[in-house]
């Protein structure tokens, strides 16, 4: 009769949650790099499995399709952006100063190379989601934080009255959409922090002049 040690028994069955979470993180990290460098069409589940050192079956158990994996990669990138914003040092000063710092940080986060790469894939290859469009927007804590900052500036009298959701949307569109859109198209117009800051300062001045006069 062959005895079985406790360590061998422990390996039988489903791995512990911590191990499953680590495996999932490795898969997402590998997929992020591959999707960013090769695009959706140029990346296979086999390549992801090889890069993260996992079996293909392991990848498919956690992500039943390449679309599901890509959606998780985009969601993970978004959560990382939220986490980076949460780690921002507390800004002192009046509500308008705090709003300005928040919008500037949103611009900087969105101009990071990994974010640009994922945005480019999501918009240029939306057809792969078999929905005729990009991933539907989810409740966004970043936008909620921005709307709250707009409302505080309005209450302080620094911004004109109006729908804070619309104002927040216009702030993001004007300050973030232009440089990120240019970067997604391969332009180096905003390729340096100095150029990004110059765009922000000029655009912010124009916006504030308009929002204060309305």
XYZ file of N, CA and C in Angstrom:
642
model
N 0.852 -1.195 0.000
C 0.000 0.000 0.000
C 0.882 1.236 0.000
N 0.572 2.176 -0.864
C 1.372 3.399 -0.983
C 0.705 4.513 -0.208
N 1.458 5.124 0.702
C 0.901 6.231 1.488
C 1.003 7.519 0.708
N 0.107 8.426 0.979
C 0.080 9.734 0.307
C 0.283 10.806 1.350
N 1.311 11.643 1.186
C 1.583 12.708 2.143
C 0.567 13.820 2.047
N 0.513 14.615 3.110
C -0.458 15.723 3.134
C -0.185 16.745 2.061
N 1.100 16.962 1.710
C 1.415 17.956 0.677
C 0.874 17.517 -0.664
N 0.904 16.162 -0.919
C 0.373 15.679 -2.184
C -1.140 15.795 -2.209
N -1.790 15.531 -1.055
C -3.242 15.662 -0.988
C -3.651 17.099 -1.238
N -2.854 18.041 -0.735
C -3.199 19.457 -0.861
C -3.201 19.898 -2.307
N -2.423 19.170 -3.156
C -2.362 19.593 -4.555
C -3.555 19.098 -5.352
N -4.312 18.167 -4.789
C -5.454 17.615 -5.500
C -6.639 18.559 -5.377
N -7.368 18.731 -6.484
C -8.538 19.598 -6.454
C -8.215 21.002 -6.944
N -9.098 21.903 -6.698
C -8.996 23.264 -7.196
C -7.918 24.045 -6.448
N -7.068 24.803 -7.154
C -6.035 25.578 -6.462
C -6.662 26.682 -5.625
N -5.955 27.149 -4.572
C -6.512 28.195 -3.718
C -6.755 29.482 -4.490
N -7.631 30.338 -3.928
C -8.029 31.574 -4.610
C -6.830 32.455 -4.931
N -5.869 32.554 -4.011
C -4.706 33.411 -4.250
C -3.949 32.960 -5.498
N -3.810 31.634 -5.656
C -3.114 31.111 -6.828
C -3.915 31.388 -8.095
N -5.229 31.248 -8.014
C -6.073 31.530 -9.185
C -5.979 32.998 -9.574
N -5.971 33.874 -8.573
C -5.870 35.306 -8.852
C -4.527 35.654 -9.493
N -3.462 35.019 -8.999
C -2.141 35.276 -9.570
C -2.073 34.797 -11.015
N -2.674 33.649 -11.285
C -2.697 33.139 -12.655
C -3.466 34.080 -13.568
N -4.581 34.593 -13.082
C -5.382 35.518 -13.871
C -4.602 36.792 -14.169
N -3.874 37.303 -13.166
C -3.078 38.517 -13.356
C -1.985 38.290 -14.390
N -1.346 37.122 -14.346
C -0.282 36.825 -15.321
C -0.856 36.763 -16.729
N -2.024 36.170 -16.865
C -2.655 36.080 -18.190
C -2.988 37.471 -18.711
N -3.578 38.304 -17.866
C -3.948 39.647 -18.296
C -2.714 40.468 -18.643
N -1.644 40.336 -17.853
C -0.416 41.083 -18.140
C 0.161 40.678 -19.491
N 0.178 39.373 -19.751
C 0.693 38.893 -21.033
C -0.199 39.342 -22.186
N -1.505 39.253 -22.003
C -2.440 39.662 -23.056
C -2.344 41.155 -23.332
N -2.168 41.954 -22.281
C -2.036 43.402 -22.463
C -0.850 43.722 -23.364
N 0.273 43.085 -23.091
C 1.468 43.340 -23.900
C 1.271 42.898 -25.344
N 0.660 41.744 -25.524
C 0.461 41.233 -26.881
C -0.567 42.045 -27.653
N -1.703 42.345 -27.030
C -2.718 43.143 -27.712
C -2.164 44.515 -28.079
N -1.383 45.108 -27.171
C -0.831 46.439 -27.421
C 0.163 46.420 -28.572
N 0.953 45.355 -28.658
C 1.983 45.299 -29.688
C 1.524 44.726 -31.014
N 0.584 43.770 -30.981
C 0.190 43.055 -32.197
C -1.224 43.347 -32.651
N -2.003 43.994 -31.777
C -3.398 44.206 -32.096
C -4.231 42.988 -31.746
N -5.550 43.125 -31.862
C -6.452 42.020 -31.524
C -6.300 40.866 -32.507
N -6.354 41.197 -33.798
C -6.311 40.147 -34.818
C -4.980 39.413 -34.813
N -3.902 40.100 -34.455
C -2.576 39.494 -34.494
C -2.207 38.728 -33.239
N -3.124 38.642 -32.295
C -2.859 37.941 -31.039
C -3.762 36.724 -30.928
N -3.198 35.601 -30.557
C -3.984 34.378 -30.375
C -3.948 33.961 -28.915
N -4.908 33.163 -28.529
C -4.944 32.642 -27.169
C -3.722 31.766 -26.903
N -3.245 31.069 -27.944
C -2.043 30.238 -27.795
C -0.839 31.114 -27.475
N -0.725 32.274 -28.139
C 0.389 33.185 -27.863
C 0.325 33.715 -26.435
N -0.875 34.030 -25.981
C -1.046 34.511 -24.615
C -0.613 33.435 -23.628
N -1.057 32.203 -23.861
C -0.700 31.100 -22.967
C 0.805 30.892 -22.937
N 1.435 30.952 -24.100
C 2.880 30.758 -24.163
C 3.630 31.858 -23.433
N 3.167 33.094 -23.605
C 3.873 34.223 -23.004
C 3.789 34.210 -21.485
N 2.650 33.799 -20.948
C 2.496 33.822 -19.486
C 2.883 32.490 -18.847
N 3.298 31.507 -19.678
C 3.745 30.234 -19.145
C 2.630 29.353 -18.620
N 1.441 29.532 -19.159
C 0.295 28.722 -18.729
C -0.175 27.848 -19.887
N -0.905 26.811 -19.556
C -1.496 25.985 -20.592
C -2.681 26.694 -21.236
N -2.964 26.346 -22.481
C -4.095 26.972 -23.169
C -5.397 26.698 -22.438
N -5.530 25.508 -21.871
C -6.741 25.170 -21.128
C -6.906 26.082 -19.916
N -5.780 26.436 -19.277
C -5.827 27.336 -18.124
C -6.363 28.698 -18.528
N -5.916 29.187 -19.676
C -6.384 30.490 -20.161
C -7.876 30.427 -20.469
N -8.302 29.371 -21.143
C -9.705 29.264 -21.535
C -10.632 29.053 -20.342
N -10.125 28.455 -19.265
C -10.970 28.301 -18.079
C -11.332 29.654 -17.481
N -10.432 30.606 -17.589
C -10.678 31.934 -17.013
C -11.297 32.904 -18.014
N -10.979 32.696 -19.282
C -11.489 33.582 -20.329
C -11.967 32.705 -21.485
N -13.270 32.516 -21.623
C -13.800 31.559 -22.590
C -13.573 31.924 -24.052
N -13.197 33.179 -24.319
C -12.943 33.587 -25.698
C -11.927 34.727 -25.708
N -11.397 35.009 -26.889
C -10.434 36.102 -27.016
C -11.113 37.452 -26.760
N -12.381 37.549 -27.149
C -13.130 38.784 -26.875
C -13.262 38.991 -25.373
N -13.600 37.933 -24.646
C -13.729 38.043 -23.189
C -12.400 38.435 -22.555
N -11.301 37.881 -23.062
C -9.979 38.232 -22.543
C -9.667 39.694 -22.814
N -9.973 40.148 -24.031
C -9.678 41.544 -24.361
C -10.509 42.501 -23.507
N -11.769 42.169 -23.299
C -12.614 43.004 -22.442
C -12.028 43.098 -21.034
N -11.489 41.993 -20.545
C -10.881 41.996 -19.214
C -9.616 42.832 -19.197
N -8.860 42.815 -20.283
C -7.658 43.639 -20.384
C -8.027 45.122 -20.329
N -9.061 45.510 -21.074
C -9.494 46.910 -21.074
C -10.011 47.315 -19.698
N -10.803 46.437 -19.080
C -11.321 46.721 -17.741
C -10.181 46.858 -16.727
N -9.189 45.997 -16.844
C -8.037 46.045 -15.937
C -7.275 47.351 -16.099
N -7.090 47.789 -17.350
C -6.391 49.049 -17.600
C -7.162 50.225 -17.010
N -8.491 50.166 -17.127
C -9.309 51.236 -16.575
C -9.209 51.267 -15.051
N -9.240 50.094 -14.431
C -9.116 50.042 -12.977
C -7.760 50.574 -12.523
N -6.719 50.287 -13.302
C -5.396 50.818 -12.962
C -5.377 52.336 -13.046
N -6.085 52.887 -14.054
C -6.149 54.341 -14.177
C -6.866 54.949 -12.978
N -7.951 54.309 -12.558
C -8.678 54.790 -11.382
C -7.780 54.731 -10.149
N -7.039 53.631 -10.016
C -6.154 53.474 -8.860
C -5.074 54.546 -8.840
N -4.531 54.874 -10.012
C -3.499 55.918 -10.069
C -4.064 57.263 -9.644
N -5.294 57.535 -10.045
C -5.919 58.799 -9.650
C -6.193 58.829 -8.145
N -6.561 57.677 -7.602
C -6.821 57.618 -6.166
C -5.552 57.865 -5.353
N -4.405 57.568 -5.948
C -3.131 57.747 -5.258
C -2.575 59.157 -5.407
N -3.287 60.006 -6.152
C -2.831 61.389 -6.299
C -2.743 62.072 -4.936
N -1.716 62.860 -4.714
C -1.658 63.597 -3.452
C -2.816 64.578 -3.351
N -3.280 64.795 -2.144
C -4.389 65.714 -1.922
C -3.990 67.125 -2.349
N -4.843 67.724 -3.170
C -4.573 69.073 -3.661
C -5.268 70.078 -2.750
N -4.514 71.029 -2.249
C -5.096 72.077 -1.430
C -5.476 73.252 -2.318
N -6.334 74.092 -1.796
C -6.742 75.271 -2.553
C -8.229 75.285 -2.795
N -8.656 76.231 -3.594
C -10.079 76.408 -3.859
C -10.577 75.309 -4.808
N -11.898 75.153 -4.928
C -12.455 74.085 -5.771
C -12.007 74.131 -7.224
N -11.832 75.323 -7.781
C -11.413 75.407 -9.180
C -9.976 74.901 -9.346
N -9.116 75.189 -8.383
C -7.745 74.678 -8.430
C -7.735 73.169 -8.355
N -8.585 72.604 -7.504
C -8.651 71.149 -7.383
C -9.188 70.524 -8.668
N -10.171 71.171 -9.286
C -10.718 70.676 -10.549
C -9.639 70.694 -11.630
N -8.895 71.766 -11.706
C -7.844 71.879 -12.718
C -6.801 70.777 -12.546
N -6.393 70.510 -11.322
C -5.400 69.455 -11.068
C -5.939 68.082 -11.457
N -7.214 67.840 -11.192
C -7.821 66.558 -11.532
C -7.848 66.365 -13.047
N -8.284 67.381 -13.783
C -8.365 67.257 -15.241
C -6.975 67.079 -15.838
N -5.986 67.800 -15.315
C -4.616 67.645 -15.818
C -4.111 66.216 -15.595
N -4.414 65.667 -14.421
C -3.975 64.311 -14.135
C -4.687 63.300 -15.029
N -5.962 63.533 -15.308
C -6.688 62.660 -16.238
C -6.021 62.663 -17.608
N -5.592 63.822 -18.055
C -4.902 63.926 -19.339
C -3.605 63.121 -19.306
N -2.831 63.292 -18.252
C -1.547 62.588 -18.166
C -1.730 61.072 -18.146
N -2.715 60.604 -17.389
C -2.965 59.160 -17.320
C -3.374 58.628 -18.694
N -4.245 59.348 -19.387
C -4.723 58.894 -20.691
C -3.658 58.961 -21.772
N -2.593 59.731 -21.556
C -1.513 59.826 -22.535
C -0.418 58.800 -22.298
N -0.545 57.974 -21.266
C 0.458 56.944 -21.034
C 0.416 55.918 -22.169
N 1.574 55.407 -22.580
C 1.637 54.526 -23.767
C 0.708 53.328 -23.717
N 0.582 52.678 -22.545
C -0.276 51.500 -22.494
C -1.733 51.861 -22.701
N -2.143 53.033 -22.194
C -3.522 53.473 -22.383
C -3.784 53.832 -23.845
N -2.830 54.507 -24.486
C -2.986 54.867 -25.896
C -3.098 53.603 -26.748
N -2.256 52.627 -26.472
C -2.279 51.392 -27.253
C -3.620 50.688 -27.127
N -4.132 50.586 -25.915
C -5.402 49.905 -25.712
C -6.571 50.686 -26.309
N -6.526 52.010 -26.225
C -7.576 52.822 -26.845
C -7.574 52.611 -28.362
N -6.376 52.587 -28.936
C -6.274 52.417 -30.385
C -6.896 51.093 -30.819
N -6.601 50.024 -30.084
C -7.154 48.711 -30.430
C -8.673 48.710 -30.271
N -9.147 49.265 -29.156
C -10.578 49.229 -28.860
C -11.390 49.954 -29.924
N -10.871 51.087 -30.424
C -11.629 51.857 -31.403
C -11.447 51.340 -32.829
N -10.254 50.924 -33.158
C -10.004 50.513 -34.547
C -10.517 49.115 -34.846
N -10.677 48.291 -33.804
C -11.092 46.913 -34.030
C -12.377 46.594 -33.275
N -13.261 47.590 -33.156
C -14.511 47.374 -32.421
C -15.340 46.253 -33.019
N -15.172 45.990 -34.301
C -15.974 44.961 -34.963
C -15.751 43.588 -34.345
N -14.590 43.373 -33.727
C -14.316 42.041 -33.187
C -15.233 41.700 -32.017
N -15.885 42.700 -31.446
C -16.755 42.431 -30.309
C -18.122 41.917 -30.744
N -18.329 41.837 -32.060
C -19.563 41.270 -32.607
C -20.794 42.024 -32.117
N -20.593 43.332 -31.895
C -21.715 44.148 -31.432
C -21.899 45.375 -32.317
N -21.008 45.565 -33.283
C -21.095 46.731 -34.142
C -20.618 47.995 -33.463
N -19.925 47.870 -32.353
C -19.432 49.062 -31.670
C -18.504 48.695 -30.550
N -17.890 49.708 -29.917
C -16.976 49.438 -28.816
C -17.698 48.858 -27.610
N -16.918 48.464 -26.618
C -17.481 47.944 -25.378
C -18.398 48.988 -24.763
N -19.633 48.631 -24.397
C -20.536 49.625 -23.812
C -19.938 50.238 -22.550
N -20.141 51.555 -22.326
C -19.586 52.193 -21.138
C -20.207 51.652 -19.868
N -19.398 51.532 -18.843
C -19.850 51.075 -17.546
C -19.867 52.262 -16.584
N -20.528 52.138 -15.428
C -20.465 53.218 -14.435
C -19.007 53.586 -14.165
N -18.686 54.862 -14.287
C -17.298 55.299 -14.316
C -16.963 56.128 -13.087
N -16.151 55.601 -12.166
C -15.795 56.375 -10.973
C -14.946 57.588 -11.303
N -14.211 57.540 -12.415
C -13.411 58.700 -12.808
C -14.330 59.858 -13.162
N -15.347 59.585 -13.989
C -16.272 60.647 -14.364
C -17.057 61.138 -13.157
N -17.420 60.230 -12.259
C -18.141 60.636 -11.049
C -17.307 61.611 -10.223
N -16.020 61.333 -10.130
C -15.123 62.209 -9.380
C -15.006 63.571 -10.056
N -14.968 63.568 -11.387
C -14.872 64.816 -12.128
C -16.142 65.646 -11.979
N -17.297 64.992 -12.061
C -18.573 65.693 -11.900
C -18.656 66.326 -10.509
N -18.223 65.594 -9.510
C -18.226 66.122 -8.143
C -17.346 67.366 -8.030
N -16.191 67.355 -8.700
C -15.294 68.516 -8.677
C -15.921 69.706 -9.390
N -16.632 69.443 -10.496
C -17.326 70.515 -11.212
C -18.402 71.137 -10.323
N -19.171 70.295 -9.650
C -20.227 70.793 -8.770
C -19.654 71.661 -7.645
N -18.523 71.258 -7.098
C -17.899 72.046 -6.027
C -17.480 73.412 -6.550
N -16.924 73.461 -7.770
C -16.519 74.738 -8.361
C -17.731 75.610 -8.666
N -18.838 74.991 -9.066
C -20.064 75.750 -9.295
C -20.598 76.342 -8.000
N -20.604 75.540 -6.950
C -21.093 76.013 -5.647
C -20.232 77.156 -5.114
N -18.958 77.140 -5.488
C -18.036 78.191 -5.055
C -18.153 79.445 -5.911
N -18.938 79.372 -6.993
C -19.111 80.517 -7.879
C -18.020 80.657 -8.920
N -17.128 79.640 -9.038
C -16.019 79.732 -9.983
C -16.415 79.304 -11.388
N -17.506 78.528 -11.504
C -18.010 78.102 -12.801
C -19.464 78.522 -12.938
N -19.898 78.717 -14.185
C -21.271 79.110 -14.431
C -22.228 77.978 -14.067
N -23.498 78.293 -13.787
C -24.492 77.236 -13.553
C -24.672 76.406 -14.818
N -25.124 75.214 -14.646
C -25.347 74.338 -15.788
C -25.253 72.887 -15.364
N -25.555 72.004 -16.293
C -25.511 70.578 -16.026
C -24.060 70.150 -15.775
N -23.723 69.716 -14.561
C -22.321 69.369 -14.272
C -21.820 68.185 -15.079
N -22.730 67.272 -15.475
C -22.321 66.133 -16.292
C -21.892 66.603 -17.684
N -22.647 67.557 -18.246
C -22.301 68.081 -19.564
C -20.999 68.869 -19.504
N -20.833 69.676 -18.459
C -19.608 70.462 -18.318
C -18.406 69.538 -18.165
N -18.548 68.503 -17.338
C -17.451 67.548 -17.153
C -17.108 66.869 -18.474
N -18.137 66.498 -19.239
C -17.901 65.860 -20.524
C -17.149 66.756 -21.485
N -17.513 68.041 -21.520
C -16.823 68.988 -22.405
C -15.383 69.206 -21.949
N -15.157 69.243 -20.648
C -13.790 69.394 -20.147
C -12.912 68.238 -20.627
N -13.432 67.018 -20.502
C -12.676 65.852 -20.933
C -12.463 65.867 -22.442
N -13.528 66.190 -23.180
C -13.431 66.187 -24.641
C -12.374 67.179 -25.121
N -12.389 68.373 -24.581
C -11.480 69.413 -25.074
C -10.043 69.213 -24.610
N -9.857 68.778 -23.385
C -8.494 68.664 -22.859
C -7.841 67.328 -23.181
N -8.641 66.259 -23.236
C -8.072 64.912 -23.372
C -8.230 64.337 -24.780
N -9.378 64.555 -25.405
C -9.665 63.879 -26.675
C -8.686 64.251 -27.779
N -8.317 65.538 -27.874
C -7.429 65.944 -28.966
C -6.051 65.285 -28.884
N -5.341 65.395 -27.764
C -4.011 64.764 -27.730
C -4.052 63.239 -27.765
N -5.043 62.629 -27.097
C -5.095 61.165 -27.144
C -5.475 60.685 -28.539
N -6.371 61.420 -29.200
C -6.734 61.063 -30.568
C -5.545 61.163 -31.508
N -4.757 62.235 -31.355
C -3.565 62.390 -32.190
C -2.569 61.267 -31.935
N -2.380 60.924 -30.655
C -1.448 59.845 -30.312
C -1.927 58.510 -30.861
N -3.232 58.262 -30.825
C -3.782 57.015 -31.357
C -3.546 56.892 -32.857
N -3.488 58.041 -33.544
C -3.251 58.041 -34.985
C -1.768 58.016 -35.327
N -0.914 57.992 -34.302
C 0.518 57.901 -34.537
C 1.238 59.225 -34.595
N 0.547 60.323 -34.280
C 1.180 61.640 -34.306
C 2.071 61.848 -33.085
N 3.180 62.567 -33.287
C 4.077 62.920 -32.188
C 3.872 64.358 -31.717
N 2.752 64.953 -32.139
C 2.498 66.354 -31.783
C 2.501 66.560 -30.270
N 2.008 65.578 -29.549
C 1.960 65.685 -28.085
C 2.862 64.608 -27.463
N 4.003 64.392 -28.076
C 4.876 63.313 -27.658
C 5.737 63.585 -26.446
N 5.706 64.807 -25.932
C 6.511 65.133 -24.758
C 5.618 65.710 -23.667
N 6.001 65.560 -22.396
C 5.230 66.170 -21.306
C 5.068 67.671 -21.464
N 6.075 68.334 -22.025
C 5.999 69.784 -22.235
C 4.883 70.131 -23.212
N 4.785 69.361 -24.301
C 3.734 69.609 -25.296
C 2.358 69.327 -24.715
N 2.240 68.280 -23.918
C 0.961 67.951 -23.292
C 0.541 69.056 -22.327
N 1.477 69.527 -21.519
C 1.165 70.593 -20.568
C 0.804 71.894 -21.280
N 1.491 72.194 -22.385
C 1.192 73.419 -23.138
C -0.223 73.358 -23.702
N -0.602 72.188 -24.241
C -1.969 72.010 -24.738
C -2.967 72.202 -23.612
N -2.688 71.597 -22.478
C -3.636 71.706 -21.364
C -3.789 73.154 -20.916
N -2.695 73.856 -20.701
C -2.766 75.223 -20.193
C -3.537 76.137 -21.147
N -3.267 75.999 -22.445
C -3.958 76.833 -23.435
C -5.449 76.502 -23.479
N -5.775 75.222 -23.509
C -7.173 74.802 -23.590
C -7.928 75.161 -22.320
N -7.301 74.973 -21.177
C -7.945 75.302 -19.904
C -8.283 76.790 -19.837
N -7.370 77.643 -20.279
C -7.622 79.091 -20.267
C -8.822 79.433 -21.129
N -8.886 78.871 -22.337
C -10.031 79.122 -23.218
C -11.341 78.655 -22.581
N -11.308 77.449 -22.032
C -12.514 76.911 -21.418
C -12.985 77.744 -20.243
N -12.068 78.127 -19.375
C -12.454 78.886 -18.202
C -12.999 80.268 -18.567
N -12.423 80.889 -19.593
C -12.945 82.181 -20.036
C -14.395 82.038 -20.494
N -14.680 80.956 -21.213
C -16.046 80.740 -21.676
C -16.989 80.359 -20.550
N -16.564 79.474 -19.676
C -17.436 78.987 -18.609
C -17.711 80.059 -17.562
N -16.829 80.984 -17.403
C -17.044 82.045 -16.426
C -17.970 83.138 -16.969
N -17.998 83.281 -18.328
C -18.780 84.365 -18.926
C -20.211 83.952 -19.219
N -20.474 82.654 -19.285
C -21.831 82.194 -19.622
C -22.846 82.589 -18.544
